[in-house]
Coordinates of C-alpha atoms (C1' of nucleotides) in Angstrom, one line a residue:
Chain A
M230 CA 161.0 125.9 119.9
R231 CA 160.3 122.3 119.0
I232 CA 157.3 120.9 117.3
G233 CA 155.4 120.2 120.5
D234 CA 155.7 123.8 121.6
L235 CA 154.7 125.1 118.2
A236 CA 151.7 122.8 118.2
E237 CA 150.6 124.2 121.5
K238 CA 151.1 127.8 120.5
S239 CA 149.6 127.5 117.1
G240 CA 146.7 125.2 118.0
L241 CA 147.6 122.8 115.3
S242 CA 148.6 119.2 116.1
T243 CA 152.1 118.0 115.5
D244 CA 150.7 115.7 112.8
T245 CA 149.2 118.6 111.0
L246 CA 152.4 120.7 111.3
R247 CA 154.4 117.9 109.7
Y248 CA 151.7 117.4 107.1
Y249 CA 151.8 121.1 106.3
E250 CA 155.5 120.9 105.9
K251 CA 155.3 117.9 103.7
I252 CA 152.9 119.5 101.3
G253 CA 154.8 122.7 101.3
L254 CA 152.6 125.1 103.3
L255 CA 155.3 125.4 105.9
P256 CA 159.0 125.9 105.2
R257 CA 161.4 123.2 106.3
P258 CA 162.7 124.1 109.7
L259 CA 166.2 123.6 111.0
R260 CA 167.1 120.5 112.9
D261 CA 168.9 120.1 116.2
G262 CA 171.6 117.5 116.9
G263 CA 169.1 114.8 117.3
G264 CA 167.3 115.5 114.0
R265 CA 164.4 117.2 115.6
R266 CA 162.7 120.2 114.1
V267 CA 163.6 123.6 115.7
Y268 CA 161.3 126.5 114.9
D269 CA 161.7 130.2 115.1
A270 CA 158.9 132.0 116.7
T271 CA 158.2 134.1 113.6
I272 CA 156.7 131.0 112.0
L273 CA 153.6 131.7 114.2
R274 CA 152.7 134.8 112.1
W275 CA 152.7 132.7 109.0
I276 CA 150.7 129.9 110.6
D277 CA 148.2 132.4 111.9
F278 CA 147.7 133.9 108.5
L279 CA 147.4 130.5 106.9
D280 CA 144.8 129.6 109.5
R281 CA 142.9 132.7 108.7
L282 CA 142.9 131.9 105.0
K283 CA 141.7 128.5 105.8
S284 CA 139.0 129.5 108.2
T285 CA 137.6 131.9 105.7
G286 CA 137.2 129.2 103.1
M287 CA 140.4 129.1 101.2
G288 CA 141.3 125.5 100.2
I289 CA 144.6 123.9 100.6
K290 CA 145.5 124.3 96.9
D291 CA 145.2 128.1 97.0
R292 CA 147.0 128.3 100.3
L293 CA 149.7 126.2 98.8
R294 CA 149.9 128.5 95.8
Y295 CA 150.2 131.5 98.0
A296 CA 152.9 129.9 100.1
D297 CA 154.7 129.0 97.0
L298 CA 154.5 132.6 95.7
R299 CA 155.7 133.8 99.0
T300 CA 158.9 131.9 98.7
K301 CA 159.6 133.7 95.5
G302 CA 159.9 137.1 97.2
E303 CA 159.2 140.4 95.6
A304 CA 158.8 139.0 92.1
S305 CA 155.5 137.5 93.1
L306 CA 153.9 140.5 94.7
T307 CA 151.4 141.1 91.9
E308 CA 150.3 137.5 91.7
R309 CA 149.9 137.3 95.5
R310 CA 147.9 140.5 95.5
K311 CA 145.6 139.0 92.8
L312 CA 145.2 135.9 94.8
L313 CA 144.2 137.8 97.8
E314 CA 141.9 140.0 95.8
A315 CA 140.1 136.9 94.5
H316 CA 139.8 135.6 98.0
R317 CA 138.5 139.0 99.1
G318 CA 135.7 138.7 96.6
K319 CA 134.8 135.3 97.8
V320 CA 134.8 136.4 101.4
A321 CA 132.6 139.4 100.6
G322 CA 130.2 137.1 98.8
D323 CA 130.1 134.7 101.7
I324 CA 129.3 137.5 104.1
A325 CA 126.4 138.5 101.9
R326 CA 125.0 135.0 101.7
L327 CA 125.4 134.4 105.4
T328 CA 123.8 137.7 106.3
E329 CA 120.8 136.8 104.1
M330 CA 120.6 133.4 105.8
L331 CA 120.6 135.1 109.2
D332 CA 117.3 136.8 108.2
V333 CA 115.9 133.5 107.0
L334 CA 116.8 131.8 110.2
D335 CA 115.4 134.6 112.4
D336 CA 112.2 134.4 110.5
K337 CA 111.9 130.7 110.8
I338 CA 112.9 130.6 114.4
D339 CA 110.3 133.3 115.2
R340 CA 107.6 131.3 113.4
Y341 CA 108.6 128.1 115.2
R342 CA 108.4 130.0 118.5
R343 CA 104.9 131.3 117.7
M344 CA 103.8 127.8 116.7
E345 CA 105.2 126.4 119.9
A346 CA 103.1 129.0 121.8
G347 CA 100.0 127.6 120.1
E348 CA 99.6 130.5 117.7
T349 CA 98.2 129.8 114.3
V350 CA 100.9 130.7 111.9
D351 CA 100.4 131.1 108.2
P352 CA 102.4 128.9 105.9
A353 CA 106.1 129.8 105.9
F354 CA 106.4 132.6 103.6
E355 CA 110.1 133.4 103.4
S356 CA 113.2 131.8 103.6
C357 CA 113.4 128.7 101.6
A358 CA 112.8 130.2 98.2
R359 CA 115.7 131.3 96.2
T360 CA 115.3 130.7 92.5
E361 CA 112.2 132.0 90.9
H362 CA 111.2 129.6 88.2
G363 CA 111.7 132.2 85.4
A364 CA 115.5 132.0 85.5
P365 CA 116.6 128.9 83.6
P366 CA 119.5 127.2 85.3
S367 CA 121.2 127.4 81.9
K368 CA 122.6 123.9 81.9
E369 CA 125.9 124.8 83.4
A370 CA 125.3 124.5 87.1
P371 CA 125.9 128.0 88.3
K372 CA 127.6 126.6 91.4
H373 CA 127.4 129.1 94.2
E374 CA 125.8 131.9 92.4
H375 CA 123.7 134.1 94.5
R376 CA 120.7 135.9 93.1
P377 CA 120.1 139.1 95.0
G378 CA 116.7 139.4 93.4
A379 CA 115.3 136.4 95.0
R380 CA 111.9 137.1 96.4
P381 CA 109.9 135.4 99.1
R382 CA 107.5 132.8 98.0
A383 CA 104.8 130.9 99.6
D384 CA 106.4 128.0 101.2
A385 CA 105.3 124.8 102.7
E386 CA 108.6 123.9 104.4
T387 CA 107.7 124.4 108.0
Chain B
M949 CA 108.3 115.9 87.3
R950 CA 111.0 113.3 86.8
I951 CA 114.5 113.3 88.3
G952 CA 116.1 114.9 85.3
D953 CA 113.7 117.9 85.5
L954 CA 114.2 118.2 89.2
A955 CA 118.0 118.1 88.7
E956 CA 117.7 120.9 86.2
K957 CA 115.4 123.0 88.4
S958 CA 117.3 122.4 91.7
G959 CA 120.8 122.7 90.4
L960 CA 121.7 119.4 91.9
S961 CA 122.8 116.4 89.8
T962 CA 120.5 113.3 89.5
D963 CA 123.2 111.4 91.3
T964 CA 123.1 113.8 94.2
L965 CA 119.3 113.7 94.3
R966 CA 119.4 109.9 94.6
Y967 CA 122.2 110.2 97.1
Y968 CA 120.2 112.6 99.2
E969 CA 117.2 110.3 99.0
K970 CA 119.3 107.3 100.0
I971 CA 120.7 109.0 103.1
G972 CA 117.3 110.4 104.1
L973 CA 117.6 114.1 103.3
L974 CA 114.9 113.8 100.7
P975 CA 111.7 111.9 101.1
R976 CA 111.1 108.9 98.9
P977 CA 109.1 110.1 95.9
L978 CA 106.3 108.2 94.2
R979 CA 107.1 106.1 91.2
D980 CA 105.5 105.9 87.8
G981 CA 104.5 102.7 86.1
G982 CA 108.1 102.1 85.0
G983 CA 109.5 102.5 88.5
R984 CA 110.8 106.0 87.8
R985 CA 110.7 108.7 90.5
V986 CA 108.0 111.3 90.1
Y987 CA 108.3 114.5 92.1
D988 CA 105.9 117.1 93.2
A989 CA 107.1 120.7 92.6
T990 CA 106.9 121.5 96.3
I991 CA 110.0 119.4 96.9
L992 CA 111.9 122.4 95.4
R993 CA 111.2 124.5 98.5
W994 CA 112.7 121.9 100.7
I995 CA 115.8 121.4 98.4
D996 CA 116.3 125.1 98.4
F997 CA 116.3 125.3 102.1
L998 CA 118.6 122.3 102.4
D999 CA 120.9 124.0 100.0
R1000 CA 120.9 127.2 102.0
L1001 CA 121.7 125.3 105.2
K1002 CA 124.5 123.6 103.3
S1003 CA 126.0 126.7 101.8
T1004 CA 126.0 128.4 105.1
G1005 CA 128.1 125.6 106.6
M1006 CA 125.7 123.1 108.0
G1007 CA 127.1 119.6 107.5
I1008 CA 125.2 116.6 106.3
K1009 CA 124.6 115.2 109.7
D1010 CA 122.8 118.2 111.0
R1011 CA 120.8 118.6 107.8
L1012 CA 119.9 115.0 108.2
R1013 CA 118.9 115.5 111.8
Y1014 CA 116.7 118.5 110.7
A1015 CA 115.2 116.5 107.9
D1016 CA 114.4 113.7 110.3
L1017 CA 112.7 116.0 112.8
R1018 CA 110.7 117.5 110.0
T1019 CA 109.1 114.1 109.2
K1020 CA 108.0 114.0 112.8
G1021 CA 105.7 117.0 112.4
E1022 CA 104.7 119.3 115.2
A1023 CA 106.1 117.2 117.9
S1024 CA 109.6 118.2 116.8
L1025 CA 109.0 122.0 116.6
T1026 CA 111.1 122.8 119.7
E1027 CA 114.0 120.6 118.7
R1028 CA 114.0 122.0 115.2
R1029 CA 114.0 125.5 116.6
K1030 CA 116.9 124.7 118.8
L1031 CA 118.8 123.3 115.9
L1032 CA 118.2 126.4 113.8
E1033 CA 119.2 128.6 116.7
A1034 CA 122.4 126.7 117.1
H1035 CA 123.0 127.2 113.4
R1036 CA 122.2 130.9 113.7
G1037 CA 124.9 131.3 116.3
K1038 CA 127.4 129.6 114.0
V1039 CA 126.4 131.8 111.1
A1040 CA 126.7 134.9 113.2
G1041 CA 130.2 133.9 114.3
D1042 CA 131.2 133.1 110.7
I1043 CA 130.0 136.6 109.6
A1044 CA 132.2 138.1 112.3
R1045 CA 135.2 136.1 111.4
L1046 CA 134.8 136.9 107.7
T1047 CA 134.2 140.5 108.3
E1048 CA 137.4 140.7 110.3
M1049 CA 139.2 138.9 107.5
L1050 CA 138.0 141.5 105.0
D1051 CA 139.9 144.2 106.9
V1052 CA 143.0 142.0 107.0
L1053 CA 142.8 141.4 103.3
D1054 CA 142.2 145.0 102.5
D1055 CA 145.2 146.0 104.5
K1056 CA 147.4 143.5 102.9
I1057 CA 146.2 144.2 99.4
D1058 CA 146.8 147.8 100.0
R1059 CA 150.3 147.2 101.2
Y1060 CA 151.1 144.9 98.2
R1061 CA 149.8 147.6 95.9
R1062 CA 152.1 150.2 97.4
M1063 CA 155.0 147.9 97.3
E1064 CA 154.3 147.2 93.6
A1065 CA 154.4 151.0 93.1
G1066 CA 157.9 151.0 94.5
E1067 CA 157.0 152.6 97.8
T1068 CA 158.9 151.6 100.8
V1069 CA 156.4 149.9 103.1
D1070 CA 157.1 149.0 106.6
P1071 CA 157.0 145.4 107.6
A1072 CA 153.6 144.0 107.6
F1073 CA 152.3 145.0 110.9
E1074 CA 148.8 143.9 111.0
S1075 CA 146.8 141.2 109.7
C1076 CA 148.5 138.0 110.4
A1077 CA 148.3 138.4 114.1
R1078 CA 145.3 137.2 115.9
T1079 CA 144.5 137.7 119.5
E1080 CA 147.0 135.3 120.9
H1081 CA 145.1 133.1 123.2
G1082 CA 146.4 134.9 126.2
A1083 CA 144.2 137.9 125.7
P1084 CA 140.6 136.5 125.4
P1085 CA 137.9 138.6 123.7
S1086 CA 139.6 141.9 123.9
K1087 CA 138.0 141.9 120.5
E1088 CA 138.0 145.6 119.9
A1089 CA 141.0 145.7 117.6
P1090 CA 141.8 149.3 116.6
K1091 CA 140.4 148.7 113.2
H1092 CA 141.4 151.3 110.7
E1093 CA 143.8 153.1 113.0
H1094 CA 147.1 153.6 111.4
R1095 CA 149.6 152.8 114.1
P1096 CA 153.1 153.9 113.2
G1097 CA 154.8 151.7 115.7
A1098 CA 152.4 150.3 118.2
R1099 CA 152.9 146.7 119.2
P1100 CA 156.1 144.8 119.4
R1101 CA 154.8 142.5 116.8
A1102 CA 156.8 143.4 113.6
D1103 CA 155.9 140.7 111.2
A1104 CA 157.8 139.2 108.3
E1105 CA 154.9 137.7 106.5
T1106 CA 154.7 139.9 103.5
Chain C
dG1189 C1' 170.9 101.5 133.0
dT1190 C1' 166.4 101.6 132.1
dA1191 C1' 162.0 104.0 132.0
dC1192 C1' 159.9 107.5 129.8
dC1193 C1' 158.9 111.3 127.0
dG1194 C1' 159.0 113.6 123.0
dG1195 C1' 160.6 113.3 118.7
dT1196 C1' 161.5 110.8 113.8
dT1197 C1' 159.7 108.3 109.3
dG1198 C1' 156.5 106.3 105.8
dG1199 C1' 152.3 104.8 105.0
dA1200 C1' 147.6 103.4 106.1
dG1201 C1' 143.1 104.9 107.6
dT1202 C1' 139.1 108.3 108.3
dG1203 C1' 135.0 111.2 107.4
dC1204 C1' 132.7 114.0 104.4
dA1205 C1' 130.2 114.7 100.4
dC1206 C1' 129.6 113.5 96.6
dT1207 C1' 130.6 111.4 91.6
dC1208 C1' 131.0 107.8 88.5
dC1209 C1' 130.2 103.4 86.5
dA1210 C1' 128.4 98.8 84.8
dG1211 C1' 124.8 96.5 83.6
dG1212 C1' 120.2 96.6 83.3
dT1213 C1' 114.8 98.3 82.4
dC1214 C1' 111.2 101.1 80.2
dA1215 C1' 108.7 104.1 77.0
dA1216 C1' 108.4 106.7 72.9
dG1217 C1' 109.6 107.7 68.2
dC1218 C1' 110.8 106.1 63.6
Chain D
dG907 C1' 110.9 95.8 65.6
dC908 C1' 114.6 98.6 66.8
dT909 C1' 117.0 102.5 68.4
dT910 C1' 117.5 106.1 71.6
dG911 C1' 117.6 108.3 75.8
dA912 C1' 116.2 108.7 80.4
dC913 C1' 116.0 106.2 84.2
dC914 C1' 117.0 102.2 87.6
dT915 C1' 120.3 99.7 91.1
dG916 C1' 124.4 98.6 94.0
dG917 C1' 128.7 99.6 94.6
dA918 C1' 133.3 101.5 93.6
dG919 C1' 136.1 105.6 93.2
dT920 C1' 137.4 110.6 94.2
dG921 C1' 139.4 114.7 96.5
dC922 C1' 140.1 117.1 100.5
dA923 C1' 142.2 117.6 104.8
dC924 C1' 143.7 115.6 108.0
dT925 C1' 144.7 111.7 111.7
dC926 C1' 146.5 107.6 113.3
dC927 C1' 149.9 104.1 113.6
dA928 C1' 154.1 101.1 114.0
dA929 C1' 158.6 101.0 114.6
dC930 C1' 162.3 103.4 115.8
dC931 C1' 165.8 107.1 118.1
dG932 C1' 167.8 110.5 121.5
dG933 C1' 168.0 113.0 125.8
dT934 C1' 166.9 113.4 130.7
dA935 C1' 165.4 111.7 135.5
dC936 C1' 165.8 108.5 138.8

DNA sequence: GTACCGGTTGGAGTGCACTCCAGGTCAAGC
DNA sequence: GCTTGACCTGGAGTGCACTCCAACCGGTAC
């Protein structure tokens, strides 16, 4: 299989495949007589998994780290597991956040719909509120921290 | 409230707040005698919602579009709703993808753990394979079914 | 034998979303 | 009056993840 075929099968562009090889995400393939890359179909499994990691929010650095560990064989099992466990945690958190947002959106969409129908709708009461002013942001920006205790608050963001 | 206070309360940096104002995500605030921005606390609702949109994967362009519609008042209700509905679809899709990944990860983590314990584990047989784009949404993957030799897709990505 | 297609390389360019900086103003505290 | 610290502006710089490009090469079809 040459790079064009792999591109088609994997859904990545040839440029991206070469880029991934350059940074080390993909192993260096064999070359044919004319110096062209020749791939084994098994590479598709790996590309698929990489793609999954990416599409669930793992950045290139961590994917690179995982790829690097993978080349080290059995010795890296524990580290690889830990990396995946960390990612699992992130994914679970993302699911929680997204699920919460689904409610917020449904609420808001519903209110919009009622307003479009001419109904008088009380000021948005959900959704946009996250931090209750009591919790001090504690200086260090708690980046993507999610507060499960967030309560709805009167809201003027229509 | 001045920009420093708002930064602390919103979790955004003053630079980011000014940047958001520059591109139009935030309305231009009033200024005090010395030309400094003075904010009303209600802006926090809006920032919170923007932040939620962002953290659920809405890019700056769409947030900008929404912000722009918002300034147009009632006339833009329908368009705003459509935008949110589109985002809702995206969020629902993301949840599905992430949830699927959770299974993949659990499977893989489990196998790693067994391998670490010295168990002989059959070649990774799951996970990395996605529905090859030959079989469309045959989605119902046999989730937690332990298949001792089902598909011809033995996989070397350990 | 030449047109064409698909491949090769290194390097430059893109879009997003900030983040940082220089050089300045303003208000309050000592 | 002077220092300090928060704030102002415009613009440059950063990191990620590609994406595009020029210039070239090798194999096949006509």
